[in-house]
XYZ file of C-alpha atoms in Angstrom:
173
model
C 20.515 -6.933 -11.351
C 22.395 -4.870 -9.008
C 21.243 -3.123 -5.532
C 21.298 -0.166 -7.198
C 18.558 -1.085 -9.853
C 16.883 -2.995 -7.096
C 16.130 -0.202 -4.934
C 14.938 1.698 -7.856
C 12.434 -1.175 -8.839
C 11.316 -1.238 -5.415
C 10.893 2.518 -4.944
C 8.868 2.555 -7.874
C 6.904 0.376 -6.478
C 6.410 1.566 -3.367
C 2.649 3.237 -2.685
C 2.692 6.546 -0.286
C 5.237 8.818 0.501
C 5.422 10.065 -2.911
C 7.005 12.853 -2.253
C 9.333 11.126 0.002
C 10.002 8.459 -2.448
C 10.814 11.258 -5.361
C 13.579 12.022 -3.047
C 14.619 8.649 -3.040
C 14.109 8.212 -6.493
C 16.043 11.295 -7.199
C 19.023 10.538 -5.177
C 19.651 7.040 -6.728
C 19.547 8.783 -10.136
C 21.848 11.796 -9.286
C 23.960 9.577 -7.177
C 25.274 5.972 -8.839
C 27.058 5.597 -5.371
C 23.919 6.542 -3.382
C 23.607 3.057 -1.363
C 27.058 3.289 -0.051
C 27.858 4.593 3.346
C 30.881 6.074 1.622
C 28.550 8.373 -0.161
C 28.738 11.425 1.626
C 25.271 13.447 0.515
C 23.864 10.323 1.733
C 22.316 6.649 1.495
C 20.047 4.276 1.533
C 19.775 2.109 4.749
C 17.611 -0.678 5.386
C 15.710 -1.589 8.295
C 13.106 -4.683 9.650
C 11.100 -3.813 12.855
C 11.103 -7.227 14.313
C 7.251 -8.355 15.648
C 7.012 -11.169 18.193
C 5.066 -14.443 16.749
C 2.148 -13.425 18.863
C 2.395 -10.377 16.921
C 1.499 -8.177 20.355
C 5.207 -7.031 20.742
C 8.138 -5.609 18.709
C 11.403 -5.775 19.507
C 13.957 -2.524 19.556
C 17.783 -2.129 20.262
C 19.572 0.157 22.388
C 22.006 1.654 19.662
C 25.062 2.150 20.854
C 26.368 4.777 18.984
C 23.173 7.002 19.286
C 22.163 5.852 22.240
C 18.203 5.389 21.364
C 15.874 2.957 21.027
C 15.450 2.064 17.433
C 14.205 -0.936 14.775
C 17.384 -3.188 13.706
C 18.684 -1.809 10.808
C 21.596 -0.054 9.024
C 23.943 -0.185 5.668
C 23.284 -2.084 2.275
C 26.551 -4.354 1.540
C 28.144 -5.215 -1.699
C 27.231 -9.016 -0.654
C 23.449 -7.960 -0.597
C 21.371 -8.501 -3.715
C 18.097 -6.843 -2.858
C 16.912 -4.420 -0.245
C 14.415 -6.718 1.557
C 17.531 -9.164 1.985
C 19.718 -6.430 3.225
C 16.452 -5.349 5.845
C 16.388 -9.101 6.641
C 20.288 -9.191 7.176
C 20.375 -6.212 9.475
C 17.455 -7.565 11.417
C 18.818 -11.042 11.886
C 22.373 -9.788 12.600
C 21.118 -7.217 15.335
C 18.462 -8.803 16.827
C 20.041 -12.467 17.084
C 17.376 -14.016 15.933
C 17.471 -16.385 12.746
C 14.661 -17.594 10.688
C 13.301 -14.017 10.322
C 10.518 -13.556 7.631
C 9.587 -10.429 6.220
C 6.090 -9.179 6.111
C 4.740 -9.378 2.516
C 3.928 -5.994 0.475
C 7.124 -4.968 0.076
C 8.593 -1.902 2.847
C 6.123 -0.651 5.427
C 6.894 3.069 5.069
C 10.387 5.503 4.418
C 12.374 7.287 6.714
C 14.406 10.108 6.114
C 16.426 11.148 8.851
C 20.089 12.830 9.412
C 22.558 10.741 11.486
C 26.486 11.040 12.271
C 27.798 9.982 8.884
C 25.240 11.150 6.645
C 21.711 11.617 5.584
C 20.044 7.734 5.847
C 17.249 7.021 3.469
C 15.833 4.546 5.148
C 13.874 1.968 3.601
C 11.636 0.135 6.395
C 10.275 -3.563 6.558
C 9.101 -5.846 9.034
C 9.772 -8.612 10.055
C 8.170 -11.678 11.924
C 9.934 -13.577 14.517
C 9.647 -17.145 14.327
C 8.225 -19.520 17.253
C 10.532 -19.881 20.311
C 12.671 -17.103 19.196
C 15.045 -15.512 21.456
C 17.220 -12.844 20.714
C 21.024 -11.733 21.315
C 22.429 -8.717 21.689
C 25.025 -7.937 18.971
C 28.337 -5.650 19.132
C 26.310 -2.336 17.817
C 23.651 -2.944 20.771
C 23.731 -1.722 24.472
C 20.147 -3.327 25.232
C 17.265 -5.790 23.208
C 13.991 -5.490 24.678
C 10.604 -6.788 24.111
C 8.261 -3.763 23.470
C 4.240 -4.159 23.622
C 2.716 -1.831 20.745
C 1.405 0.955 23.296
C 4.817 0.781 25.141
C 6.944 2.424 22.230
C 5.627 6.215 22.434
C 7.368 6.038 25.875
C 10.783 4.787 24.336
C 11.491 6.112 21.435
C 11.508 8.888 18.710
C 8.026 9.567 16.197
C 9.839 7.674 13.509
C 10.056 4.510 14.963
C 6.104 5.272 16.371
C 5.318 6.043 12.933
C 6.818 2.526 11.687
C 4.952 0.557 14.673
C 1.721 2.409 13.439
C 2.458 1.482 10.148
C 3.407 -2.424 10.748
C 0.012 -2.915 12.674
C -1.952 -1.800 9.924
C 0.149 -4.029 7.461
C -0.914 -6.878 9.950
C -4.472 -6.009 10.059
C -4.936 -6.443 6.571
C-alpha cells in the first residue's frame, strides 16, 4: 500500500472535522502528488505533539524558519509507509527523543494552515515520551522547551492550543 492510499484509509477513518477532512479527502483524489512538498496547491504534513511521561507537559520547538512555537512535525517522505510513522519520524527527528509512542485512536485532530511553500494539511498525532527522556535540539530548531498544559496559550498560535486541548481529552479517556 502506498502513502497515498494510506492517508486516504486513515482520513476515512478519521471522526470530526468532516468538513475539514472532505478537503483532505478531496485533495488526495484531485491531486495523486498531494503528499509531496513538491506539490504546489499543497500537502499533507504530519505532526506528533510530544507529552512528557508524567503526561503534565508537552514539548514544542522554536521553528526556525517561522520563528514560532509549534508541535514537531513536517513533510511525508518516499521512505515513509504510513502517516502515523511519518508523525512518529518527524517527532523523533525534531524533538531528539527516541522510543516515541504514539497515542492510540489514530490522529488527534487536522490542521489546515498556509505556510511559505504551500498550503500544509496537517495531519496531527501525539505522542508519548518515554521514561528518562531528554530531548535535542535538531538543525530546523532554534529552542525545545518543556511546556505545562496551561503554559501554551501564552506561547503559541490557536492551532497548536487547539491540538493541546485535543491531546488532553484523548488522555482522559
Amino acid at each position: 500500500m502506498s502513502l497515498h492510499d494510506d492517508a486516504v484509509l486513515v482520513l476515512k477513518g478519521y471522526e470530526g472535522h468532516d468538513e475539514l477532512r472532505q478537503v483532505y479527502l478531496d485533495h488526495l483524489a484531485t491531486h495523486p502528488d498531494g503528499m509531496w512538498k513538491a506539490c504546489g496547491d499543497g500537502h499533507i504534513t504530519a505532526s506528533a505533539l510530544v507529552i512528557d511521561p508524567s503526561r503534565e507537559r508537552v514539548l514544542l520547538t522554536l521553528h526556525r524558519k517561522l520563528r514560532m512555537w509549534l508541535q514537531m512535525g513536517g513533510h511525508c517522505e518516499p521512505a515513509d509507509e504510513t502517516l502515523a510513522r511519518a508523525a512518529l519520524r518527524e517527532g523523533t527527528e525534531e524533538s531528539g527523543i527516541a522510543g516515541l509512542t504514539l497515542l492510540p485512536g489514530g490522529p488527534v485532530r487536522l490542521d489546515r494552515h498556509h505556510t511559505p511553500c504551500a498550503w500544509h494539511l496537517d495531519v496531527q498525532y501525539a505522542a508519548l515520551a518515554p521514561d528518562g527522556a531528554v530531548e535535542a535540539i535538531s538543525d530546523e530548531s532554534l529552542a525545545l522547551r518543556w511546556f505545562a498544559y496551561d503554559e501554551v496559550r501564552s506561547v503559541a498560535d490557536d492551532s497548536v492550543v487547539r491540538l493541546v486541548e485535543a491531546t488532553r481529552a484523548r488522555l482522559a479517556t
